[in-house]
mmCIF file of C-alpha atoms (C1' of nucleotides) in Angstrom:
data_model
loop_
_atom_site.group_PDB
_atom_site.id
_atom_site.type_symbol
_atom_site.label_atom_id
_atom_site.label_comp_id
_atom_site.label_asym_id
_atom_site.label_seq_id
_atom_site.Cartn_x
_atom_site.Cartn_y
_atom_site.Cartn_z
ATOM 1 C CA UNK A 174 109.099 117.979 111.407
ATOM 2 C CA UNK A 175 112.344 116.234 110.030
ATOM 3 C CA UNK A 176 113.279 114.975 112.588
ATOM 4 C CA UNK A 177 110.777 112.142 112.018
ATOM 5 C CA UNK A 178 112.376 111.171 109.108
ATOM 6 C CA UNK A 179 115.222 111.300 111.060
ATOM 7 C CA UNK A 180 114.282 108.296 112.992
ATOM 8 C CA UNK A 181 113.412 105.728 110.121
ATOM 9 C CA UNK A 182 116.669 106.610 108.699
ATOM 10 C CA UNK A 183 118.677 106.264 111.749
ATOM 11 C CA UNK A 184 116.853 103.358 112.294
ATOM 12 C CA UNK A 185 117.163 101.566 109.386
ATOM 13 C CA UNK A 186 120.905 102.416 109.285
ATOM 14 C CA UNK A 187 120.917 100.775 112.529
ATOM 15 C CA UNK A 188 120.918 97.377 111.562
ATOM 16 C CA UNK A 189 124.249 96.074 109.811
ATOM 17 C CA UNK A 190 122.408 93.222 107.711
ATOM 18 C CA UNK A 191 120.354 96.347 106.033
ATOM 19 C CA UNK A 192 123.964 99.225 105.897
ATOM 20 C CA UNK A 193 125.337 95.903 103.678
ATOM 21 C CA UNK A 194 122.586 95.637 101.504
ATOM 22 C CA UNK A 195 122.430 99.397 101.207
ATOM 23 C CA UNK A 196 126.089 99.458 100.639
ATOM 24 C CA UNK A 197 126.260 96.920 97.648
ATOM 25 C CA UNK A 198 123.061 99.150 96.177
ATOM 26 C CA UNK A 199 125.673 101.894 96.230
ATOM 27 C CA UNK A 200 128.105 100.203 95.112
ATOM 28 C CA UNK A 201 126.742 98.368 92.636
ATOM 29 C CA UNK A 202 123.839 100.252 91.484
ATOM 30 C CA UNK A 203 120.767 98.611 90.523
ATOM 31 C CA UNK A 204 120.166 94.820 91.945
ATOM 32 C CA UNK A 205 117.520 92.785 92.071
ATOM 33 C CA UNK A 206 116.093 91.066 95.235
ATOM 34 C CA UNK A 207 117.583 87.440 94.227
ATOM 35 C CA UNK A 208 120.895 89.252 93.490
ATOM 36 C CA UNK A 209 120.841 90.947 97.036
ATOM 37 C CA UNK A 210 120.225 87.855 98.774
ATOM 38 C CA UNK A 211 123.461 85.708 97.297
ATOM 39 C CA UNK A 212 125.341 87.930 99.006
ATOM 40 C CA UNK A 213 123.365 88.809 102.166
ATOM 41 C CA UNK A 214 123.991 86.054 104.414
ATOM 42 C CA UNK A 215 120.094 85.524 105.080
ATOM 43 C CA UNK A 216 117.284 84.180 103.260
ATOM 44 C CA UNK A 217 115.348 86.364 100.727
ATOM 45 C CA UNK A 218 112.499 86.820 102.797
ATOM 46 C CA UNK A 219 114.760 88.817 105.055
ATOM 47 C CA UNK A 220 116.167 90.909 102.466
ATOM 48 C CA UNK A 221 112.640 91.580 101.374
ATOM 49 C CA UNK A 222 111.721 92.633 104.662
ATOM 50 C CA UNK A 223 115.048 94.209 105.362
ATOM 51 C CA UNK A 224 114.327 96.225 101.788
ATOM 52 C CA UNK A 225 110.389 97.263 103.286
ATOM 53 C CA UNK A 226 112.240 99.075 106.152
ATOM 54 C CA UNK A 227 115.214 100.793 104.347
ATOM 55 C CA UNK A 228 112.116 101.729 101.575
ATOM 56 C CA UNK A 229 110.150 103.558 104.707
ATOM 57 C CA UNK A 230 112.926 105.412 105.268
ATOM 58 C CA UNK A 231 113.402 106.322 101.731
ATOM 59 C CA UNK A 232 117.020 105.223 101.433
ATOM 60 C CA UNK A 233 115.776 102.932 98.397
ATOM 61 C CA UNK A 234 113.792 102.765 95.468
ATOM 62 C CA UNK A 235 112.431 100.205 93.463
ATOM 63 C CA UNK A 236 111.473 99.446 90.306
ATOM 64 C CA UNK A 237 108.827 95.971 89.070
ATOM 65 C CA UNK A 238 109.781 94.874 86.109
ATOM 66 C CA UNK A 239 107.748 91.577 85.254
ATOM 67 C CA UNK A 240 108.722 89.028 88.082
ATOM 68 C CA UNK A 241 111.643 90.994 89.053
ATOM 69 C CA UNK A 242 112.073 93.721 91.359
ATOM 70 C CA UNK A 243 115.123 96.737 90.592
ATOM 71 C CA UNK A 244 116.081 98.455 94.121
ATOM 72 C CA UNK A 245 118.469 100.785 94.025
ATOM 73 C CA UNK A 246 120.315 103.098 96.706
ATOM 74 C CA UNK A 247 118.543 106.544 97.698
ATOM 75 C CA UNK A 248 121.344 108.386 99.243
ATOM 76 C CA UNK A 249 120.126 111.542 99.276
ATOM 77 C CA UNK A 250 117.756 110.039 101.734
ATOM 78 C CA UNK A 251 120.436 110.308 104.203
ATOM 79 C CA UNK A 252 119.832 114.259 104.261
ATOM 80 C CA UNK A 253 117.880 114.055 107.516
ATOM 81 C CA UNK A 254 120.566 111.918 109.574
ATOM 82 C CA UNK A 255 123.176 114.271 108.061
ATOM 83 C CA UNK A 256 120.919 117.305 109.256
ATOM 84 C CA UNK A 257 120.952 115.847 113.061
ATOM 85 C CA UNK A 258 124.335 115.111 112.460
ATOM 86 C CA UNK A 259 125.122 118.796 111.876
ATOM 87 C CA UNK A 260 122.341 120.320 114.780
ATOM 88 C CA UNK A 261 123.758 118.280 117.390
ATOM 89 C CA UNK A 262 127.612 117.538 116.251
ATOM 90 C CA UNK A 263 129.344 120.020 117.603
ATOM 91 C CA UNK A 264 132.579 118.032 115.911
ATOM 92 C CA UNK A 265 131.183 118.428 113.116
ATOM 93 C CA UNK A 266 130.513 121.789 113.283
ATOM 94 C CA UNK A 267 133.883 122.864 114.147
ATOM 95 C CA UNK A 268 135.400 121.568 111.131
ATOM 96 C CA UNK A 269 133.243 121.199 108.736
ATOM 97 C CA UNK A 270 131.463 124.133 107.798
ATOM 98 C CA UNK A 271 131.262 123.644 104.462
ATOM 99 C CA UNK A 272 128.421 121.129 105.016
ATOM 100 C CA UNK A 273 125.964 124.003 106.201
ATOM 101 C CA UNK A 274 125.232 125.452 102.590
ATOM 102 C CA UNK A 275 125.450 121.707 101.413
ATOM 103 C CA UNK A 276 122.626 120.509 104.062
ATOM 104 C CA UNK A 277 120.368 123.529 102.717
ATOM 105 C CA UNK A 278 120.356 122.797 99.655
ATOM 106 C CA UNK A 279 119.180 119.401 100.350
ATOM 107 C CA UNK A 280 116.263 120.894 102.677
ATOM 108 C CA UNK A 281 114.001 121.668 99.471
ATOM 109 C CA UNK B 260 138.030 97.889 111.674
ATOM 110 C CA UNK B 261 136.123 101.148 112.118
ATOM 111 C CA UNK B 262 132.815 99.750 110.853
ATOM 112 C CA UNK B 263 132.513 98.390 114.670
ATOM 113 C CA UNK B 264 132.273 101.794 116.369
ATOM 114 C CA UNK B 265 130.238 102.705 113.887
ATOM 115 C CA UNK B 266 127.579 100.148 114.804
ATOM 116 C CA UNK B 267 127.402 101.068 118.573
ATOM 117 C CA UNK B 268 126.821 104.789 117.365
ATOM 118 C CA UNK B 269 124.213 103.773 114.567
ATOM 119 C CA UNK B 270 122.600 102.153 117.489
ATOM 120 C CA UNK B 271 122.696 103.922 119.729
ATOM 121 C CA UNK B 272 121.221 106.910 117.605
ATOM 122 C CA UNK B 273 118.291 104.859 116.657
ATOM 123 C CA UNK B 274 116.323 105.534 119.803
ATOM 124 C CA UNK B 275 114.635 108.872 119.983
ATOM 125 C CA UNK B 276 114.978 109.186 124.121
ATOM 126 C CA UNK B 277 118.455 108.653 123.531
ATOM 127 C CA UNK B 278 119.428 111.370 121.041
ATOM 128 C CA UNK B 279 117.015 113.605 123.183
ATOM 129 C CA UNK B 280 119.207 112.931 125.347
ATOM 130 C CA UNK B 281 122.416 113.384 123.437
ATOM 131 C CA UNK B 282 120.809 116.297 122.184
ATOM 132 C CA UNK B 283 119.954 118.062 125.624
ATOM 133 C CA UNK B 284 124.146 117.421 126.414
ATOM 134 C CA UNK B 285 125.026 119.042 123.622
ATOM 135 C CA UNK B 286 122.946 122.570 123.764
ATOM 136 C CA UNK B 287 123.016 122.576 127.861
ATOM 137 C CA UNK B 288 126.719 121.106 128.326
ATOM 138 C CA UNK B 289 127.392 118.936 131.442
ATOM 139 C CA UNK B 290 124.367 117.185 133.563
ATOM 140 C CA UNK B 291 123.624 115.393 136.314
ATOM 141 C CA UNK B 292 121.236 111.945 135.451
ATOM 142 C CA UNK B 293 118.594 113.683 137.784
ATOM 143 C CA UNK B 294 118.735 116.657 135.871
ATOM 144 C CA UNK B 295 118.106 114.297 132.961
ATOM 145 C CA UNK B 296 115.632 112.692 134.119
ATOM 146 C CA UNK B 297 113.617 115.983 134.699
ATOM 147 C CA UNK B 298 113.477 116.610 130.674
ATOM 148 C CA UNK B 299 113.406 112.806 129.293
ATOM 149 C CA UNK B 300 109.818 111.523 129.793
ATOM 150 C CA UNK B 301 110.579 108.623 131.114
ATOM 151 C CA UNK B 302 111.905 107.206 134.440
ATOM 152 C CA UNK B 303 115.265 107.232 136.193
ATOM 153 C CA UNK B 304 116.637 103.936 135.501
ATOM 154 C CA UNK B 305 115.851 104.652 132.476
ATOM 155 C CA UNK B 306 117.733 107.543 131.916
ATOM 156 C CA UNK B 307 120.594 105.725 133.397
ATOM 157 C CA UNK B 308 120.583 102.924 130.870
ATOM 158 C CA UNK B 309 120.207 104.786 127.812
ATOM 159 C CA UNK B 310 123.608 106.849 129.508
ATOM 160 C CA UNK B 311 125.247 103.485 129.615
ATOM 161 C CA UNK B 312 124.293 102.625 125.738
ATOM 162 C CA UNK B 313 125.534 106.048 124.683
ATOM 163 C CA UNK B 314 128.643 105.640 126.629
ATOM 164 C CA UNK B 315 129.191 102.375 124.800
ATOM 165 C CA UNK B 316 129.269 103.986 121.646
ATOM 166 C CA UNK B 317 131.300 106.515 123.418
ATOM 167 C CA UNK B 318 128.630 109.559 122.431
ATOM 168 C CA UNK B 319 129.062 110.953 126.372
ATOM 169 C CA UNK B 320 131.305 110.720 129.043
ATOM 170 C CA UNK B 321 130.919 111.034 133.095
ATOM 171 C CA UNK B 322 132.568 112.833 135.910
ATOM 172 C CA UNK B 323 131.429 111.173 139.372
ATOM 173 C CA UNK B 324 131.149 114.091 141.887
ATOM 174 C CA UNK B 325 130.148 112.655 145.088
ATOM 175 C CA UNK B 326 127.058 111.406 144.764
ATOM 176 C CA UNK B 327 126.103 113.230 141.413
ATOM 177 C CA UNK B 328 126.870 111.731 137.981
ATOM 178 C CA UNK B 329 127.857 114.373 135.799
ATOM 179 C CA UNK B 330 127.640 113.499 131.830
ATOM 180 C CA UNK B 331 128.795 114.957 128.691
ATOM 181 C CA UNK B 332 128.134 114.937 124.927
ATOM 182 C CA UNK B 333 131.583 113.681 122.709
ATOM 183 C CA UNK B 334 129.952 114.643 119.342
ATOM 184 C CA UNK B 335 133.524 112.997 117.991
ATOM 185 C CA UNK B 336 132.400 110.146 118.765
ATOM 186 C CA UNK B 337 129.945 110.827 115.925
ATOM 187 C CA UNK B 338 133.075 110.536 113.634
ATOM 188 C CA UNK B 339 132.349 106.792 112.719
ATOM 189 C CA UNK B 340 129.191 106.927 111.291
ATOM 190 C CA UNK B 341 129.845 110.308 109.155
ATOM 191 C CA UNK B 342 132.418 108.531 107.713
ATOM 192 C CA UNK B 343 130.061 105.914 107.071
ATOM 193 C CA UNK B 344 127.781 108.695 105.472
ATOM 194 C CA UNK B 345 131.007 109.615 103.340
ATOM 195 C CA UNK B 346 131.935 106.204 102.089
ATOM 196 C CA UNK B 347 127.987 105.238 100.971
ATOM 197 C CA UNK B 348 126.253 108.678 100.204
ATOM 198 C CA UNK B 349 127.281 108.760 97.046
ATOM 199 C CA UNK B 350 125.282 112.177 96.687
ATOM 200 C CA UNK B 351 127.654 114.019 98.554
ATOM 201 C CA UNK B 352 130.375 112.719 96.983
ATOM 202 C CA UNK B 353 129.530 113.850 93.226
ATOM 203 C CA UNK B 354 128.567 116.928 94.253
ATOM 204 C CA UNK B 355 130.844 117.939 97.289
ATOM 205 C CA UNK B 356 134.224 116.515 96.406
ATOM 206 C CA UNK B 357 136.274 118.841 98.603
ATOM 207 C CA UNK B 358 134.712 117.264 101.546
ATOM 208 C CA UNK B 359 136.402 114.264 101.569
ATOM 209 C CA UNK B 360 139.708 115.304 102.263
ATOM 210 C CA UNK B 361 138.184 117.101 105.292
ATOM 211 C CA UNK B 362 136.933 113.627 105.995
ATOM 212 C CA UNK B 363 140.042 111.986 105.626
ATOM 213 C CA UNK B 364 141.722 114.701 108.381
ATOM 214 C CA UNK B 365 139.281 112.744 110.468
ATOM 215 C CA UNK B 366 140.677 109.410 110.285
ATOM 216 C CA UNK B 367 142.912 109.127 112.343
ATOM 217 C "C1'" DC C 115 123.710 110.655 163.166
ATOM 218 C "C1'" DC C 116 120.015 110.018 160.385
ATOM 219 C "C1'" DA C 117 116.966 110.981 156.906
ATOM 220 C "C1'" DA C 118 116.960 112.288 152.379
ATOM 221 C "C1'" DA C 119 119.061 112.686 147.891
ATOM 222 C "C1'" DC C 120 121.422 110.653 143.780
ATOM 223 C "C1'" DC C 121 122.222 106.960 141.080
ATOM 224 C "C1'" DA C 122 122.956 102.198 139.446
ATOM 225 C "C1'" DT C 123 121.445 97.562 139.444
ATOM 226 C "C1'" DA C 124 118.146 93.853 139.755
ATOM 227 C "C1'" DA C 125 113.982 91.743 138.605
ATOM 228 C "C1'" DC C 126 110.391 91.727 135.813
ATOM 229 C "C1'" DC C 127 107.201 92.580 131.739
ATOM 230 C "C1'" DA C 128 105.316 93.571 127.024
ATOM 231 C "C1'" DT C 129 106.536 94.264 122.698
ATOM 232 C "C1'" DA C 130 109.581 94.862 118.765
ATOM 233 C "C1'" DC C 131 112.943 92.784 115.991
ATOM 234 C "C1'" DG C 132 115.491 89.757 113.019
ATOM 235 C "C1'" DG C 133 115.490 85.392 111.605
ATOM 236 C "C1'" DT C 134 113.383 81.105 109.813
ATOM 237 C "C1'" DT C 135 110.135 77.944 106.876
ATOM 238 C "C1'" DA C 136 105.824 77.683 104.359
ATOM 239 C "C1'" DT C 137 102.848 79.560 101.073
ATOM 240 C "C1'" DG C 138 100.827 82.005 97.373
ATOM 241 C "C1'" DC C 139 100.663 84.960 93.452
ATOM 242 C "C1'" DG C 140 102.197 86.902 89.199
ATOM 243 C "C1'" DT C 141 105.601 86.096 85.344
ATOM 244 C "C1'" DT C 142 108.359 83.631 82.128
ATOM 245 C "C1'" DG C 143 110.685 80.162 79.443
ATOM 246 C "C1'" DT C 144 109.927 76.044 76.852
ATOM 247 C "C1'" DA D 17 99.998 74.718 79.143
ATOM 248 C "C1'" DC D 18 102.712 74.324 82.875
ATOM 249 C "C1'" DA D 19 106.791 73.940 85.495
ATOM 250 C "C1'" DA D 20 110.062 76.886 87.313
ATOM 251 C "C1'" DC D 21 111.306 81.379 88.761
ATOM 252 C "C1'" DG D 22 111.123 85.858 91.561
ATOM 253 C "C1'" DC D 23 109.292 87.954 95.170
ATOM 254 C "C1'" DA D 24 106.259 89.267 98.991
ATOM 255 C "C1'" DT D 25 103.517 87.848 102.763
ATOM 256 C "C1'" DA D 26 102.105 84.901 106.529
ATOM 257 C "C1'" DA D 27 102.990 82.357 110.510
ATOM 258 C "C1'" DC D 28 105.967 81.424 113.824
ATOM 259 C "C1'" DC D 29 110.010 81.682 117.185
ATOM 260 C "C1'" DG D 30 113.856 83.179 120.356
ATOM 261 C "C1'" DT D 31 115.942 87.043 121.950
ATOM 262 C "C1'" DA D 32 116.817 91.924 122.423
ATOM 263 C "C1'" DT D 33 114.939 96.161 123.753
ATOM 264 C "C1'" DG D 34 112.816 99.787 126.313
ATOM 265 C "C1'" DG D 35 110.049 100.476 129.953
ATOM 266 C "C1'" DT D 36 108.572 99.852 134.788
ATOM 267 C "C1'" DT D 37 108.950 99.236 140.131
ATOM 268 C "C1'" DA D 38 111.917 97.732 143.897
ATOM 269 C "C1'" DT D 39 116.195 97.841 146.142
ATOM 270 C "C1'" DG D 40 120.569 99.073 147.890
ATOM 271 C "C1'" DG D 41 124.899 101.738 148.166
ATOM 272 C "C1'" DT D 42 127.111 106.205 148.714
ATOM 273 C "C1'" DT D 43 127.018 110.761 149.772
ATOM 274 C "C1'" DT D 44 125.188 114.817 151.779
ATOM 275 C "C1'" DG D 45 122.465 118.279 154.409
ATOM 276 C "C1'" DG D 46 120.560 119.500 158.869
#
DNA sequence: CCAAACCATAACCATACGGTTATGCGTTGT
DNA sequence: ACAACGCATAACCGTATGGTTATGGTTTGG
């Protein structure tokens, strides 16, 4: 099902350490691991681990490039969370049902 | 700022026994904890403390009736973190402008 | 009135989590 | 060549988390 993607997402969004480092991906685009960490508040071994858990849940992607390493921000990888969001928000519902034909497309 | 609610909800969605939860408010409406209890796998102390995390975050609210403890889903309270979703999912954004002035309706 | 029902809290336990320092391995500049 | 860099992994640690059983306080049915 999707709803087990569902849970790494909303788990990895649970953190706030790991929604700032996915944040400044999306703002910033492309960053390397060093980069993320002068701004993380934590030492680079947790942003690297931080990175491993916001990678299972497919809300980043990286890219090697000789002793550096690229991530950047997946949002589309927030399609599952958004999908719960819409099942089980009735608020959400109500107003926006715009999002329905928005969500399906995302499905494929 | 907002970013703080949106935390308790983040968290409070990471556990899967608590959006079954969430989720069982929303499709059968109001519930007593026992009645909970019946459908959640897992003991009723349990049951009880996940109620208190998602009351935190302000997902449900409860009517004491006697000695029954009647909760409810307030998918509103999901509001935070889809405008979370909004701010950082830059996919919706390029390719669904007209929802953020919806979002921005929700605001306040 | 008294036993049973409903629920929250307490006390406890194992494990997961987020953080650290130490280390090691590939890469790169000089 | 080799020192320095970039990063991941290992080893470790304190605390938070999710679960349990035990308990106790109201409330209710008979």
């Amino acid at each position: 099902m999707k709803s087990a993607e569902a849970q790494h997402v909303f788990r990895a969004l649970a953190d706030p350490t790991r929604r700032a480092i996915f944040e400044e991906l999306v703002r910033k685009g492309e960053r390397t691991v060093h980069a993320l960490t002068a701004n993380a508040g934590v030492s680079q071994p947790a942003v690297s681990k931080h990175l491993t858990v916001l990678k299972r849940a497919k809300l980043v992607g990286n890219r090697r490039e000789g002793r550096e390493n690229h991530y950047c921000a997946r949002p589309e990888a927030l399609a599952p969370a958004a999908a719960w969001m819409k099942d089980f928000g009735a608020f959400w519902n109500e107003r926006f049902d715009r999002l329905e034909a928005v969500l399906e497309g995302m499905e494929k």
